[in-house]
JSON list of C-alpha atoms in Angstrom, two decimals:
[
{"chain": "A", "resi": 1, "resn": "UNK", "atom": "CA", "xyz": [-10.13, -4.30, -23.54]},
{"chain": "A", "resi": 2, "resn": "UNK", "atom": "CA", "xyz": [-6.62, -4.55, -22.27]},
{"chain": "A", "resi": 3, "resn": "UNK", "atom": "CA", "xyz": [-5.79, -7.37, -19.51]},
{"chain": "A", "resi": 4, "resn": "UNK", "atom": "CA", "xyz": [-3.03, -6.34, -16.85]},
{"chain": "A", "resi": 5, "resn": "UNK", "atom": "CA", "xyz": [-0.81, -9.10, -15.68]},
{"chain": "A", "resi": 6, "resn": "UNK", "atom": "CA", "xyz": [0.53, -9.07, -12.17]},
{"chain": "A", "resi": 7, "resn": "UNK", "atom": "CA", "xyz": [4.06, -9.09, -13.61]},
{"chain": "A", "resi": 8, "resn": "UNK", "atom": "CA", "xyz": [3.54, -5.54, -14.75]},
{"chain": "A", "resi": 9, "resn": "UNK", "atom": "CA", "xyz": [3.10, -3.99, -11.28]},
{"chain": "A", "resi": 10, "resn": "UNK", "atom": "CA", "xyz": [5.71, -2.37, -9.07]},
{"chain": "A", "resi": 11, "resn": "UNK", "atom": "CA", "xyz": [6.15, -0.69, -5.48]},
{"chain": "A", "resi": 12, "resn": "UNK", "atom": "CA", "xyz": [8.13, 2.47, -5.09]},
{"chain": "A", "resi": 13, "resn": "UNK", "atom": "CA", "xyz": [8.99, 3.76, -1.41]},
{"chain": "A", "resi": 14, "resn": "UNK", "atom": "CA", "xyz": [10.99, 6.35, 0.30]},
{"chain": "A", "resi": 15, "resn": "UNK", "atom": "CA", "xyz": [11.29, 6.22, 4.22]},
{"chain": "A", "resi": 16, "resn": "UNK", "atom": "CA", "xyz": [11.40, 9.90, 4.20]},
{"chain": "A", "resi": 17, "resn": "UNK", "atom": "CA", "xyz": [13.61, 12.36, 2.39]},
{"chain": "A", "resi": 18, "resn": "UNK", "atom": "CA", "xyz": [14.44, 12.33, -1.45]},
{"chain": "A", "resi": 19, "resn": "UNK", "atom": "CA", "xyz": [12.42, 10.79, -4.03]},
{"chain": "A", "resi": 20, "resn": "UNK", "atom": "CA", "xyz": [10.80, 7.12, -4.21]},
{"chain": "A", "resi": 21, "resn": "UNK", "atom": "CA", "xyz": [12.91, 4.16, -5.22]},
{"chain": "A", "resi": 22, "resn": "UNK", "atom": "CA", "xyz": [11.58, 1.15, -7.01]},
{"chain": "A", "resi": 23, "resn": "UNK", "atom": "CA", "xyz": [11.68, -2.00, -4.45]},
{"chain": "A", "resi": 24, "resn": "UNK", "atom": "CA", "xyz": [13.64, -4.63, -6.41]},
{"chain": "A", "resi": 25, "resn": "UNK", "atom": "CA", "xyz": [12.13, -8.11, -5.71]},
{"chain": "A", "resi": 26, "resn": "UNK", "atom": "CA", "xyz": [8.37, -7.01, -5.24]},
{"chain": "A", "resi": 27, "resn": "UNK", "atom": "CA", "xyz": [6.07, -10.04, -5.54]},
{"chain": "A", "resi": 28, "resn": "UNK", "atom": "CA", "xyz": [2.89, -8.82, -4.79]},
{"chain": "A", "resi": 29, "resn": "UNK", "atom": "CA", "xyz": [0.92, -5.76, -3.39]},
{"chain": "A", "resi": 30, "resn": "UNK", "atom": "CA", "xyz": [-2.46, -4.91, -2.18]},
{"chain": "A", "resi": 31, "resn": "UNK", "atom": "CA", "xyz": [-4.34, -1.85, -1.09]},
{"chain": "A", "resi": 32, "resn": "UNK", "atom": "CA", "xyz": [-7.72, -1.70, 0.69]},
{"chain": "A", "resi": 33, "resn": "UNK", "atom": "CA", "xyz": [-9.48, 1.77, 0.93]},
{"chain": "A", "resi": 34, "resn": "UNK", "atom": "CA", "xyz": [-12.41, 1.88, 3.36]},
{"chain": "A", "resi": 35, "resn": "UNK", "atom": "CA", "xyz": [-14.83, 4.97, 3.56]},
{"chain": "A", "resi": 36, "resn": "UNK", "atom": "CA", "xyz": [-16.86, 5.45, 6.73]},
{"chain": "A", "resi": 37, "resn": "UNK", "atom": "CA", "xyz": [-20.41, 6.43, 6.31]},
{"chain": "A", "resi": 38, "resn": "UNK", "atom": "CA", "xyz": [-22.61, 8.69, 8.68]},
{"chain": "A", "resi": 39, "resn": "UNK", "atom": "CA", "xyz": [-26.24, 8.32, 8.97]},
{"chain": "A", "resi": 40, "resn": "UNK", "atom": "CA", "xyz": [-28.14, 11.56, 8.13]},
{"chain": "A", "resi": 41, "resn": "UNK", "atom": "CA", "xyz": [-31.59, 10.14, 8.54]},
{"chain": "A", "resi": 42, "resn": "UNK", "atom": "CA", "xyz": [-33.98, 12.30, 10.29]},
{"chain": "A", "resi": 43, "resn": "UNK", "atom": "CA", "xyz": [-37.14, 11.52, 12.37]},
{"chain": "A", "resi": 44, "resn": "UNK", "atom": "CA", "xyz": [-40.00, 10.66, 10.18]},
{"chain": "A", "resi": 45, "resn": "UNK", "atom": "CA", "xyz": [-38.08, 9.28, 7.47]},
{"chain": "A", "resi": 46, "resn": "UNK", "atom": "CA", "xyz": [-38.97, 6.04, 6.38]},
{"chain": "A", "resi": 47, "resn": "UNK", "atom": "CA", "xyz": [-35.57, 4.84, 4.88]},
{"chain": "A", "resi": 48, "resn": "UNK", "atom": "CA", "xyz": [-32.21, 5.67, 6.19]},
{"chain": "A", "resi": 49, "resn": "UNK", "atom": "CA", "xyz": [-30.00, 7.90, 4.30]},
{"chain": "A", "resi": 50, "resn": "UNK", "atom": "CA", "xyz": [-26.14, 8.12, 4.48]},
{"chain": "A", "resi": 51, "resn": "UNK", "atom": "CA", "xyz": [-23.13, 10.37, 3.39]},
{"chain": "A", "resi": 52, "resn": "UNK", "atom": "CA", "xyz": [-19.53, 9.39, 2.90]},
{"chain": "A", "resi": 53, "resn": "UNK", "atom": "CA", "xyz": [-17.12, 10.41, 5.60]},
{"chain": "A", "resi": 54, "resn": "UNK", "atom": "CA", "xyz": [-13.70, 9.36, 6.55]},
{"chain": "A", "resi": 55, "resn": "UNK", "atom": "CA", "xyz": [-11.43, 7.52, 4.06]},
{"chain": "A", "resi": 56, "resn": "UNK", "atom": "CA", "xyz": [-8.57, 5.26, 5.21]},
{"chain": "A", "resi": 57, "resn": "UNK", "atom": "CA", "xyz": [-6.41, 2.54, 3.75]},
{"chain": "A", "resi": 58, "resn": "UNK", "atom": "CA", "xyz": [-4.27, -0.52, 4.46]},
{"chain": "A", "resi": 59, "resn": "UNK", "atom": "CA", "xyz": [-2.57, -3.16, 2.52]},
{"chain": "A", "resi": 60, "resn": "UNK", "atom": "CA", "xyz": [0.45, -5.64, 2.23]},
{"chain": "A", "resi": 61, "resn": "UNK", "atom": "CA", "xyz": [3.64, -5.62, 0.20]},
{"chain": "A", "resi": 62, "resn": "UNK", "atom": "CA", "xyz": [5.29, -8.97, -0.37]},
{"chain": "A", "resi": 63, "resn": "UNK", "atom": "CA", "xyz": [8.88, -9.33, -1.56]},
{"chain": "A", "resi": 64, "resn": "UNK", "atom": "CA", "xyz": [11.43, -12.05, -2.61]},
{"chain": "A", "resi": 65, "resn": "UNK", "atom": "CA", "xyz": [13.89, -11.27, 0.21]},
{"chain": "A", "resi": 66, "resn": "UNK", "atom": "CA", "xyz": [17.47, -10.33, -1.23]},
{"chain": "A", "resi": 67, "resn": "UNK", "atom": "CA", "xyz": [19.63, -8.38, 1.18]},
{"chain": "A", "resi": 68, "resn": "UNK", "atom": "CA", "xyz": [21.57, -6.58, -1.86]},
{"chain": "A", "resi": 69, "resn": "UNK", "atom": "CA", "xyz": [18.32, -5.55, -3.81]},
{"chain": "A", "resi": 70, "resn": "UNK", "atom": "CA", "xyz": [17.78, -1.80, -4.18]},
{"chain": "A", "resi": 71, "resn": "UNK", "atom": "CA", "xyz": [15.16, -0.16, -1.69]},
{"chain": "A", "resi": 72, "resn": "UNK", "atom": "CA", "xyz": [14.63, -3.46, 0.11]},
{"chain": "A", "resi": 73, "resn": "UNK", "atom": "CA", "xyz": [16.48, -2.36, 3.24]},
{"chain": "A", "resi": 74, "resn": "UNK", "atom": "CA", "xyz": [15.05, 1.14, 3.93]},
{"chain": "A", "resi": 75, "resn": "UNK", "atom": "CA", "xyz": [11.48, -0.56, 3.31]},
{"chain": "A", "resi": 76, "resn": "UNK", "atom": "CA", "xyz": [12.00, -3.47, 5.81]},
{"chain": "A", "resi": 77, "resn": "UNK", "atom": "CA", "xyz": [13.84, -1.41, 8.44]},
{"chain": "A", "resi": 78, "resn": "UNK", "atom": "CA", "xyz": [10.84, 1.42, 8.32]},
{"chain": "A", "resi": 79, "resn": "UNK", "atom": "CA", "xyz": [8.94, -0.94, 10.68]},
{"chain": "A", "resi": 80, "resn": "UNK", "atom": "CA", "xyz": [11.46, -0.60, 13.44]},
{"chain": "A", "resi": 81, "resn": "UNK", "atom": "CA", "xyz": [11.10, 3.27, 13.60]},
{"chain": "A", "resi": 82, "resn": "UNK", "atom": "CA", "xyz": [9.88, 4.39, 16.87]},
{"chain": "A", "resi": 83, "resn": "UNK", "atom": "CA", "xyz": [7.36, 7.39, 16.93]},
{"chain": "A", "resi": 84, "resn": "UNK", "atom": "CA", "xyz": [7.06, 7.02, 13.22]},
{"chain": "A", "resi": 85, "resn": "UNK", "atom": "CA", "xyz": [5.58, 10.54, 11.90]},
{"chain": "A", "resi": 86, "resn": "UNK", "atom": "CA", "xyz": [3.94, 8.69, 9.06]},
{"chain": "A", "resi": 87, "resn": "UNK", "atom": "CA", "xyz": [6.08, 10.61, 6.42]},
{"chain": "A", "resi": 88, "resn": "UNK", "atom": "CA", "xyz": [7.01, 7.55, 4.48]},
{"chain": "A", "resi": 89, "resn": "UNK", "atom": "CA", "xyz": [5.92, 7.69, 0.82]},
{"chain": "A", "resi": 90, "resn": "UNK", "atom": "CA", "xyz": [4.52, 4.96, -1.34]},
{"chain": "A", "resi": 91, "resn": "UNK", "atom": "CA", "xyz": [3.46, 4.68, -4.79]},
{"chain": "A", "resi": 92, "resn": "UNK", "atom": "CA", "xyz": [1.87, 1.23, -5.91]},
{"chain": "A", "resi": 93, "resn": "UNK", "atom": "CA", "xyz": [1.70, 0.78, -9.70]},
{"chain": "A", "resi": 94, "resn": "UNK", "atom": "CA", "xyz": [-0.59, -1.53, -11.73]},
{"chain": "A", "resi": 95, "resn": "UNK", "atom": "CA", "xyz": [1.77, -1.20, -14.73]},
{"chain": "A", "resi": 96, "resn": "UNK", "atom": "CA", "xyz": [5.45, 0.12, -15.23]},
{"chain": "A", "resi": 97, "resn": "UNK", "atom": "CA", "xyz": [6.88, 2.76, -12.97]},
{"chain": "A", "resi": 98, "resn": "UNK", "atom": "CA", "xyz": [5.91, 6.20, -14.41]},
{"chain": "A", "resi": 99, "resn": "UNK", "atom": "CA", "xyz": [5.27, 8.50, -11.47]},
{"chain": "A", "resi": 100, "resn": "UNK", "atom": "CA", "xyz": [1.54, 9.42, -11.47]},
{"chain": "A", "resi": 101, "resn": "UNK", "atom": "CA", "xyz": [0.37, 6.80, -14.16]},
{"chain": "A", "resi": 102, "resn": "UNK", "atom": "CA", "xyz": [-1.56, 3.78, -13.22]},
{"chain": "A", "resi": 103, "resn": "UNK", "atom": "CA", "xyz": [-0.71, 4.09, -9.39]},
{"chain": "A", "resi": 104, "resn": "UNK", "atom": "CA", "xyz": [-2.14, 4.91, -6.08]},
{"chain": "A", "resi": 105, "resn": "UNK", "atom": "CA", "xyz": [0.15, 7.43, -4.08]},
{"chain": "A", "resi": 106, "resn": "UNK", "atom": "CA", "xyz": [0.09, 7.97, -0.40]},
{"chain": "A", "resi": 107, "resn": "UNK", "atom": "CA", "xyz": [2.04, 8.31, 2.85]},
{"chain": "A", "resi": 108, "resn": "UNK", "atom": "CA", "xyz": [1.96, 5.89, 5.65]},
{"chain": "A", "resi": 109, "resn": "UNK", "atom": "CA", "xyz": [3.36, 3.63, 8.15]},
{"chain": "A", "resi": 110, "resn": "UNK", "atom": "CA", "xyz": [4.71, 0.28, 7.78]},
{"chain": "A", "resi": 111, "resn": "UNK", "atom": "CA", "xyz": [3.08, -1.63, 10.97]},
{"chain": "A", "resi": 112, "resn": "UNK", "atom": "CA", "xyz": [4.48, -5.08, 10.68]},
{"chain": "A", "resi": 113, "resn": "UNK", "atom": "CA", "xyz": [6.90, -7.20, 8.69]},
{"chain": "A", "resi": 114, "resn": "UNK", "atom": "CA", "xyz": [7.30, -11.10, 8.62]},
{"chain": "A", "resi": 115, "resn": "UNK", "atom": "CA", "xyz": [10.15, -12.90, 7.02]},
{"chain": "A", "resi": 116, "resn": "UNK", "atom": "CA", "xyz": [9.50, -16.57, 6.06]},
{"chain": "A", "resi": 117, "resn": "UNK", "atom": "CA", "xyz": [12.18, -18.93, 5.34]},
{"chain": "A", "resi": 118, "resn": "UNK", "atom": "CA", "xyz": [11.49, -22.60, 4.43]},
{"chain": "A", "resi": 119, "resn": "UNK", "atom": "CA", "xyz": [13.91, -25.08, 3.48]},
{"chain": "A", "resi": 120, "resn": "UNK", "atom": "CA", "xyz": [14.03, -25.39, -0.64]},
{"chain": "A", "resi": 121, "resn": "UNK", "atom": "CA", "xyz": [11.89, -22.36, -1.19]},
{"chain": "A", "resi": 122, "resn": "UNK", "atom": "CA", "xyz": [12.52, -18.68, -1.72]},
{"chain": "A", "resi": 123, "resn": "UNK", "atom": "CA", "xyz": [12.72, -16.29, 1.39]},
{"chain": "A", "resi": 124, "resn": "UNK", "atom": "CA", "xyz": [9.71, -14.11, 1.41]},
{"chain": "A", "resi": 125, "resn": "UNK", "atom": "CA", "xyz": [9.14, -10.87, 3.40]},
{"chain": "A", "resi": 126, "resn": "UNK", "atom": "CA", "xyz": [5.64, -9.59, 3.93]},
{"chain": "A", "resi": 127, "resn": "UNK", "atom": "CA", "xyz": [4.84, -6.12, 5.12]},
{"chain": "A", "resi": 128, "resn": "UNK", "atom": "CA", "xyz": [1.65, -4.55, 6.22]},
{"chain": "A", "resi": 129, "resn": "UNK", "atom": "CA", "xyz": [0.85, -0.95, 6.14]},
{"chain": "A", "resi": 130, "resn": "UNK", "atom": "CA", "xyz": [-1.67, 1.74, 7.06]},
{"chain": "A", "resi": 131, "resn": "UNK", "atom": "CA", "xyz": [-2.10, 4.90, 5.06]},
{"chain": "A", "resi": 132, "resn": "UNK", "atom": "CA", "xyz": [-1.99, 8.43, 6.54]},
{"chain": "A", "resi": 133, "resn": "UNK", "atom": "CA", "xyz": [-3.54, 11.38, 4.88]},
{"chain": "A", "resi": 134, "resn": "UNK", "atom": "CA", "xyz": [-4.67, 11.65, 1.24]},
{"chain": "A", "resi": 135, "resn": "UNK", "atom": "CA", "xyz": [-4.77, 8.60, -1.13]},
{"chain": "A", "resi": 136, "resn": "UNK", "atom": "CA", "xyz": [-4.43, 9.81, -4.82]},
{"chain": "A", "resi": 137, "resn": "UNK", "atom": "CA", "xyz": [-5.60, 7.17, -7.42]},
{"chain": "A", "resi": 138, "resn": "UNK", "atom": "CA", "xyz": [-4.11, 7.63, -10.81]},
{"chain": "A", "resi": 139, "resn": "UNK", "atom": "CA", "xyz": [-5.69, 4.77, -12.31]},
{"chain": "A", "resi": 140, "resn": "UNK", "atom": "CA", "xyz": [-6.25, 4.98, -15.90]}
]
């Protein structure tokens, strides 16, 4: 059984346009997917029955801030896009950066961003996002 270390993951992003670029300085990422359920029980049933319904996702990307790092500016500035059409593409990798391999792929919207600067420590940026549309899981 292989063990996956956090240092092997990466995030690729594109605000809308060409192909995704790796965001240099990624410290961590998380993705939570949620499936709603519908109660399909009928009168006379003793036990409830459910069926899966709408799926949504949300998560966080944390970066070590570097104003010269490839991909960071476009990623951080996407939060200030008014009337965002949810056309930003994300690919979150558990290992490497081979598109479509060990990753989650989706479009979404960056909903908020926080920059934290503490004396004697790294400047860290945390961005939260929500998914919009299909979430493709290419986990192997």
